[in-house]
Short mmCIF file of N, CA and C in Angstrom, two decimals:
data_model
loop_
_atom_site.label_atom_id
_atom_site.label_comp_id
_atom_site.label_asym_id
_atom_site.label_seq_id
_atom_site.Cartn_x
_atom_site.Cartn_y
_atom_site.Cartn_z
N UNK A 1 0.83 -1.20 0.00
CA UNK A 1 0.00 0.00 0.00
C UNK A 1 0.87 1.25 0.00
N UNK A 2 1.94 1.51 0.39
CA UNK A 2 3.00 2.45 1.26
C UNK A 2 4.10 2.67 0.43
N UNK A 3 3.64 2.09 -0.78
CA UNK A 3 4.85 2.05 -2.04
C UNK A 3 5.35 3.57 -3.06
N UNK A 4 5.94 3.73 -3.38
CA UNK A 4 6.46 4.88 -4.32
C UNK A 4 6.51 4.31 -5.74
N UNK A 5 5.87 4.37 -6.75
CA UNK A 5 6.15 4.02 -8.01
C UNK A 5 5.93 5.54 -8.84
N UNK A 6 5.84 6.79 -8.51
CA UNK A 6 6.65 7.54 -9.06
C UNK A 6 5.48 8.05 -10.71
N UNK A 7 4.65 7.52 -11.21
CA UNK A 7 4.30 7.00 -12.43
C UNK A 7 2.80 8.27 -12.42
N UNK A 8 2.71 9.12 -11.90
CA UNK A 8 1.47 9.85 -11.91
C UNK A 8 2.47 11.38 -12.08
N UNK A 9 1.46 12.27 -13.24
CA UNK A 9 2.17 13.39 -13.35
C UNK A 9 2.37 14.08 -12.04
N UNK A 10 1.04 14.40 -10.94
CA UNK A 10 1.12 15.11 -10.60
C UNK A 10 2.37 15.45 -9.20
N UNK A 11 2.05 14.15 -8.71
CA UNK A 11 3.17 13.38 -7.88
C UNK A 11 4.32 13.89 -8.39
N UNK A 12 4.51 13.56 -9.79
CA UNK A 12 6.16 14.02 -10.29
C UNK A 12 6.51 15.69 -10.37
N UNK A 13 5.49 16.49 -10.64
CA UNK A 13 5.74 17.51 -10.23
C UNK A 13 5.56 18.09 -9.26
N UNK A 14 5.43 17.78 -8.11
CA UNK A 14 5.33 18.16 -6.37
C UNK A 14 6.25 17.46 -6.07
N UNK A 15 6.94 16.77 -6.62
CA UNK A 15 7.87 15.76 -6.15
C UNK A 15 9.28 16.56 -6.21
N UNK A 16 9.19 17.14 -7.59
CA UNK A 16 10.29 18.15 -8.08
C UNK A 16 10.24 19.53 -7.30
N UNK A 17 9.02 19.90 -7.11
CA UNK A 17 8.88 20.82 -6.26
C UNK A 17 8.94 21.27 -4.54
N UNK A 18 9.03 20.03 -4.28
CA UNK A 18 9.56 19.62 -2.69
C UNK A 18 10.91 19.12 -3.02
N UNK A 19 11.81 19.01 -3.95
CA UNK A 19 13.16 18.30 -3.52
C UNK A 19 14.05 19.46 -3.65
N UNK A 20 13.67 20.66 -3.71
CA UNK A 20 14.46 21.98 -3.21
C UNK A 20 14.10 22.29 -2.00
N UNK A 21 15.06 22.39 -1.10
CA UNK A 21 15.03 22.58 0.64
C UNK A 21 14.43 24.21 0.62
N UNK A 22 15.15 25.22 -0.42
CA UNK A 22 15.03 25.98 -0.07
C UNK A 22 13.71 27.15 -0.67
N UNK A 23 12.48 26.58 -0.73
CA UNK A 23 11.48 27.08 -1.19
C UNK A 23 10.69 28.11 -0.29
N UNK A 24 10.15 29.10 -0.91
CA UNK A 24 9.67 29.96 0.05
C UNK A 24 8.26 29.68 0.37
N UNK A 25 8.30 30.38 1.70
CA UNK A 25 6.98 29.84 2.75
C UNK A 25 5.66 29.88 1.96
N UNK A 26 5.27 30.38 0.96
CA UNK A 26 3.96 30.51 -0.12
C UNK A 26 4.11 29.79 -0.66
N UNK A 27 5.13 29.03 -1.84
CA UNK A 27 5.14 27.56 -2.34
C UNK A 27 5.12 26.73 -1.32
N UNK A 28 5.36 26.66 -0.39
CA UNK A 28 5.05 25.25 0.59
C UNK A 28 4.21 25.17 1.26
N UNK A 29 3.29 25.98 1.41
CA UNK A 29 1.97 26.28 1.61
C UNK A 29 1.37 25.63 0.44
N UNK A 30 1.11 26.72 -0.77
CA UNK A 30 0.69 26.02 -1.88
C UNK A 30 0.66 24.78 -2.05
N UNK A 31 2.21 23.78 -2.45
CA UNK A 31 2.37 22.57 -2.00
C UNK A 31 1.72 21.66 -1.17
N UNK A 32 1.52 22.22 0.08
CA UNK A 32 0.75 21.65 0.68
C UNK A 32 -1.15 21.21 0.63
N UNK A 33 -1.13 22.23 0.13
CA UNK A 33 -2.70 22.54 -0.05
C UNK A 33 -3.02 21.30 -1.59
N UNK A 34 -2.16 21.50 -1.98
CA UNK A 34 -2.17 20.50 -3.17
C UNK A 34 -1.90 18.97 -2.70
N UNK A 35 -0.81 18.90 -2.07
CA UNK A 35 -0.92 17.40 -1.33
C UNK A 35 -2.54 16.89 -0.39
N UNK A 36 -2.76 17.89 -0.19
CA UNK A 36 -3.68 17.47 1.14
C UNK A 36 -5.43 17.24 -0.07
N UNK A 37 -5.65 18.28 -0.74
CA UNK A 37 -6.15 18.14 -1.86
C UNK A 37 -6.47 16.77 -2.71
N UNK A 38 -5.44 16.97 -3.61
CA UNK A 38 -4.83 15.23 -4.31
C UNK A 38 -5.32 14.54 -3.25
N UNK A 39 -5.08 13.72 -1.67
CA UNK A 39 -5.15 13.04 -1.05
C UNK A 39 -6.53 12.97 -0.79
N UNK A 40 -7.14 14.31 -0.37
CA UNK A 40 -8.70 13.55 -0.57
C UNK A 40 -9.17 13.32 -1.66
N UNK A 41 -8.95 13.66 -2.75
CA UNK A 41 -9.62 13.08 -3.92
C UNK A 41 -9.28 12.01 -3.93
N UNK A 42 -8.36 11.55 -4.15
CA UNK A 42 -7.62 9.68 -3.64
C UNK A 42 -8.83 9.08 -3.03
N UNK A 43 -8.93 9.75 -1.14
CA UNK A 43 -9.65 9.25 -0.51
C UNK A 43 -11.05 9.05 -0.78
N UNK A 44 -11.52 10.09 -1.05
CA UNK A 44 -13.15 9.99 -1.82
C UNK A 44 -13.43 8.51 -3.14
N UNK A 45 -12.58 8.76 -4.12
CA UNK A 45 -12.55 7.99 -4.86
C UNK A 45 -12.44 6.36 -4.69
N UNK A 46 -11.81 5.95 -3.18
CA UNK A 46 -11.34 4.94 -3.05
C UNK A 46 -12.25 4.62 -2.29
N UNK A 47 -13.03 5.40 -1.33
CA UNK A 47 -14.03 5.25 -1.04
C UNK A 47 -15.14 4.75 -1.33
N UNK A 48 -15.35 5.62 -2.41
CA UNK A 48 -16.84 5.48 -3.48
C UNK A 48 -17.15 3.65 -4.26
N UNK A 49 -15.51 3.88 -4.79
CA UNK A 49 -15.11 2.24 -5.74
C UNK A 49 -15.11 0.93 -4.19
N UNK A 50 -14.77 1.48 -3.02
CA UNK A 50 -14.86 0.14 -2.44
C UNK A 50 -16.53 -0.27 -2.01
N UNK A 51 -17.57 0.84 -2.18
CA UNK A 51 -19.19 0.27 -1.75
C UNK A 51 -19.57 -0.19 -2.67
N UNK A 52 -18.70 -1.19 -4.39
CA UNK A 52 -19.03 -1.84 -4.61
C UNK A 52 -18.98 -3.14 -4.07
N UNK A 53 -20.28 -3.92 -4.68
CA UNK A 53 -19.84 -5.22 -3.87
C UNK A 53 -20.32 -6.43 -5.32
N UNK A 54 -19.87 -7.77 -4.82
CA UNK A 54 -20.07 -8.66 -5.85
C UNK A 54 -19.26 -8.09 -7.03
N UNK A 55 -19.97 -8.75 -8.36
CA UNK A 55 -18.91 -8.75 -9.60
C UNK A 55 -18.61 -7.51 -10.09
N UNK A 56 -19.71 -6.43 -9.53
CA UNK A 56 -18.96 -5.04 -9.61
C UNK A 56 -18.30 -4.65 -9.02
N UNK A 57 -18.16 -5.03 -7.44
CA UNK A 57 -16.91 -4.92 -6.97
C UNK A 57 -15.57 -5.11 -7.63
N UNK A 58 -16.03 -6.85 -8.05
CA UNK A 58 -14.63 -7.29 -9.18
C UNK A 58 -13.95 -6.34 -9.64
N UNK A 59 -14.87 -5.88 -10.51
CA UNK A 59 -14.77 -5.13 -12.49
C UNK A 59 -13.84 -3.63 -11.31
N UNK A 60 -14.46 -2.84 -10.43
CA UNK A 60 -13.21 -1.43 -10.18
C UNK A 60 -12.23 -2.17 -9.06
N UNK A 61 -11.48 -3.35 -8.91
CA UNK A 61 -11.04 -3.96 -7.64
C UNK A 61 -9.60 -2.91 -8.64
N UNK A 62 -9.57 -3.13 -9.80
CA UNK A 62 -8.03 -2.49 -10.34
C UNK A 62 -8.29 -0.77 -10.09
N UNK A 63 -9.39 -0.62 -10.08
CA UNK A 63 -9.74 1.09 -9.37
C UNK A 63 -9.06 1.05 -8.74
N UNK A 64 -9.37 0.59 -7.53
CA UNK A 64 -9.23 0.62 -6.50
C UNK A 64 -7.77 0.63 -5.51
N UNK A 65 -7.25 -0.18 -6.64
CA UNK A 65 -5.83 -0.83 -6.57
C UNK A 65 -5.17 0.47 -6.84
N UNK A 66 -5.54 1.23 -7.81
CA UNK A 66 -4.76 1.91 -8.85
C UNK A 66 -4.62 3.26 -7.93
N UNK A 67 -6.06 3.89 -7.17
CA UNK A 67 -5.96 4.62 -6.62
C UNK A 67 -4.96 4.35 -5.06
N UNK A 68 -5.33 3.35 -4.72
CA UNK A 68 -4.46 3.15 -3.45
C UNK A 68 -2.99 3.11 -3.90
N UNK A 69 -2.72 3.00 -4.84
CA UNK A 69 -0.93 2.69 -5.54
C UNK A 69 -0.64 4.35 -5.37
N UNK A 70 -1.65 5.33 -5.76
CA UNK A 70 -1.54 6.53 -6.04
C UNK A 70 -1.11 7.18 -4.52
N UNK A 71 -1.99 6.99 -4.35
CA UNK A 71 -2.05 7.99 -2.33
C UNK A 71 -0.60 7.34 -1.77
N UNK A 72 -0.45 5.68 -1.86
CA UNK A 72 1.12 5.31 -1.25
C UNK A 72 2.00 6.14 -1.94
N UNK A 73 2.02 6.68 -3.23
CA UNK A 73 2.78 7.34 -4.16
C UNK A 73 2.99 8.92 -3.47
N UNK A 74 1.86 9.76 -2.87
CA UNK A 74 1.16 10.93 -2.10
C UNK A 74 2.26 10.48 -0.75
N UNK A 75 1.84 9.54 0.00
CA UNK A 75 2.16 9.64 1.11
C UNK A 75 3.21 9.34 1.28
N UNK A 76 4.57 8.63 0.48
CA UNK A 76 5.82 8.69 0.11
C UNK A 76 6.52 10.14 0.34
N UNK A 77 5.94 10.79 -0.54
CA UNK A 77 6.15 12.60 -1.23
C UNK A 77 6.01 13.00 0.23
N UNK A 78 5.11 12.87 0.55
CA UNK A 78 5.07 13.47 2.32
C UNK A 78 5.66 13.44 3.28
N UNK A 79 6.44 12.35 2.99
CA UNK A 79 7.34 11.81 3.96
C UNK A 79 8.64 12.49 3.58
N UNK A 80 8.69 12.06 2.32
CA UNK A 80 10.67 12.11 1.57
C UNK A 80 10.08 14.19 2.17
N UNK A 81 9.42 14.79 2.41
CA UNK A 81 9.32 16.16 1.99
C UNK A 81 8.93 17.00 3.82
N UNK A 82 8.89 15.74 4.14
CA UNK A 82 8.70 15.78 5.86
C UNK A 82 7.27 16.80 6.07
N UNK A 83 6.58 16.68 5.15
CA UNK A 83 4.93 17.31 5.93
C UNK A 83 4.06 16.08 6.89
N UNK A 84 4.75 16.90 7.83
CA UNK A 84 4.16 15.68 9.25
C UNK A 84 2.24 15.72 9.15
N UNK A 85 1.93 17.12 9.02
CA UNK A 85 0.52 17.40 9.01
C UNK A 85 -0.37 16.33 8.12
N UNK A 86 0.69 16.35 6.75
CA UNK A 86 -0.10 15.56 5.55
C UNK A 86 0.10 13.54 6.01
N UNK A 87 0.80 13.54 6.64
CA UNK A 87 1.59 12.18 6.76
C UNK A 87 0.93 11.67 7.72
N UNK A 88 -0.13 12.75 9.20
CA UNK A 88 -0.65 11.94 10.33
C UNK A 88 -2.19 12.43 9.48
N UNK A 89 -2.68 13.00 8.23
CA UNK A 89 -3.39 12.84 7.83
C UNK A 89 -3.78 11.10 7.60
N UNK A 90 -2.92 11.13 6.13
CA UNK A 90 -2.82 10.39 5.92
C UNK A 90 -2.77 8.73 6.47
N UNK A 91 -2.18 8.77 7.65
CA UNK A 91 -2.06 7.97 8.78
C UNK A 91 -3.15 7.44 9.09
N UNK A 92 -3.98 8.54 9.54
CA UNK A 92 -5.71 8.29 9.94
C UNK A 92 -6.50 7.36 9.30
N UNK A 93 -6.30 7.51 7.54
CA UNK A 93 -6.94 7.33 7.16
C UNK A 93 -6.46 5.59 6.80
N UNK A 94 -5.27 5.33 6.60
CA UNK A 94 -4.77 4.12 6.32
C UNK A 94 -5.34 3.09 7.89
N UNK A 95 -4.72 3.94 9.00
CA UNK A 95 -5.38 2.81 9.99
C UNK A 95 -6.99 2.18 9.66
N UNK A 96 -7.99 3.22 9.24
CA UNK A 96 -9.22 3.40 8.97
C UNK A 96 -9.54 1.98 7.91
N UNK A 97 -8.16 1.53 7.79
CA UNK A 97 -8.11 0.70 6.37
C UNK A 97 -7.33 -0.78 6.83
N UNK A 98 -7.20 -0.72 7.86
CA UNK A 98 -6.56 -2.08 8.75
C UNK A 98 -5.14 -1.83 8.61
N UNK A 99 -4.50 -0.75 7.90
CA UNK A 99 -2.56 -0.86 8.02
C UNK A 99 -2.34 -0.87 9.62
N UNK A 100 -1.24 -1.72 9.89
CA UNK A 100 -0.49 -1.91 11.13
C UNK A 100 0.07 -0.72 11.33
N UNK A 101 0.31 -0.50 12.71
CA UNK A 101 1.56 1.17 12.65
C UNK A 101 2.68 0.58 12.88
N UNK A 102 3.03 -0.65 12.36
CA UNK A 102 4.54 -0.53 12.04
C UNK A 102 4.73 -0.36 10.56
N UNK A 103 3.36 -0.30 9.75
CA UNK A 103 3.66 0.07 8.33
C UNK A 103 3.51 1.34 8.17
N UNK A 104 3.29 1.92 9.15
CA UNK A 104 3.20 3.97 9.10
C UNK A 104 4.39 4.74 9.33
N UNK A 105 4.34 5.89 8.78
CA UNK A 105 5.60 6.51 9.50
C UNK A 105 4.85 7.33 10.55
N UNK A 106 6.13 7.52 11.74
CA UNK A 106 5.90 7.99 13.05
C UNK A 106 6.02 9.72 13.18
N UNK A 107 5.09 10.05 12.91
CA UNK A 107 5.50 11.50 13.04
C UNK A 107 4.13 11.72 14.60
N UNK A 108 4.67 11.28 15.45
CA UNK A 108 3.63 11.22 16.86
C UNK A 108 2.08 11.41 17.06
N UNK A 109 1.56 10.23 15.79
CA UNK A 109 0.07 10.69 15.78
C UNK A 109 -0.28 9.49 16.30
N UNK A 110 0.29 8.25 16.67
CA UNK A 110 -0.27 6.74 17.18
C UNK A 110 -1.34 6.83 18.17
N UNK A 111 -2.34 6.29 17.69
CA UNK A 111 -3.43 6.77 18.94
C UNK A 111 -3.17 6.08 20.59
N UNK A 112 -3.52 6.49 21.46
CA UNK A 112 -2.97 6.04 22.49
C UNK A 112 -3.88 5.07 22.94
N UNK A 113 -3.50 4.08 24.06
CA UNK A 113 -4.07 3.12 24.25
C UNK A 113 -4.40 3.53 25.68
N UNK A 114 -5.55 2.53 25.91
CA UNK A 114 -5.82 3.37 27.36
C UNK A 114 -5.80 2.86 28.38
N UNK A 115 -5.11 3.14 29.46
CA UNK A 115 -4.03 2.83 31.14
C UNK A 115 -4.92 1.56 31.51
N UNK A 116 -4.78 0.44 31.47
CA UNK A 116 -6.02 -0.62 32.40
C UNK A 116 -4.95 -0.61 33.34
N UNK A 117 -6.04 -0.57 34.17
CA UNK A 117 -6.20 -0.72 35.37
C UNK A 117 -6.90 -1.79 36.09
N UNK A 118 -5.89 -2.71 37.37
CA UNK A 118 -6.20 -3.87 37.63
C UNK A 118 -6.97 -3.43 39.00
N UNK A 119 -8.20 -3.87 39.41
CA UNK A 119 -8.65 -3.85 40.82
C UNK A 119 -9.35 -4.85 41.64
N UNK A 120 -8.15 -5.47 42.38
CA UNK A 120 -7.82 -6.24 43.40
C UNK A 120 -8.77 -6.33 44.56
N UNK A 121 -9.21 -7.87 44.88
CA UNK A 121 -9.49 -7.64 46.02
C UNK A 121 -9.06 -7.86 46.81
#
């Protein structure tokens, strides 16, 4: 899911456009707004194609595929480009999707688990 294959225009040009460190604070804004953007359309889309079910499910399962290849492609870029914001987005939404968080990157969004407490008699 978490893969980089690089193969979508838009990816390739945000890609080029985050691998200069030294961009000013309005392009990386911009940038951003475009990552976060792209990513819900991803999400919507992947959405929509998985409430098929049965042999129509089948027929968009390569949708489906294709879009999730895309967002791992998104959430790569986010990472190599360190937007933590877009990356514990992103995060959310993959747990939402059964990924383990050892397949996430850690930018301190792991939801916390909660203190049990043993009481003894």
């Amino acid at each position: 899911v978490l893969g980089c294959h690089g193969s979508h225009d838009l990816v390739g040009v945000l890609r080029v456009a985050f691998g200069g460190k030294k961009l000013a604070g309005a392009y990386v804004e911009k940038g951003d707004a475009l990552l976060e953007e792209y990513a819900q359309t991803l999400i919507e889309y992947i959405e929509y194609y998985l409430r098929f079910e049965g042999v129509q499910g089948d027929m968009v399962s390569s949708i489906v595929d294709d879009k999730l290849e895309e967002l791992g492609d998104l959430y790569y870029l986010a990472s190599y480009a360190g937007r933590r914001d877009i990356i514990a987005q992103l995060n959310a939404y993959y747990r939402t999707l059964g990924v383990s968080e050892d397949s996430l990157v850690d930018v301190g969004d792991k939801p916390r688990q909660a203190d049990s407490v043993q009481i003894g008699s």
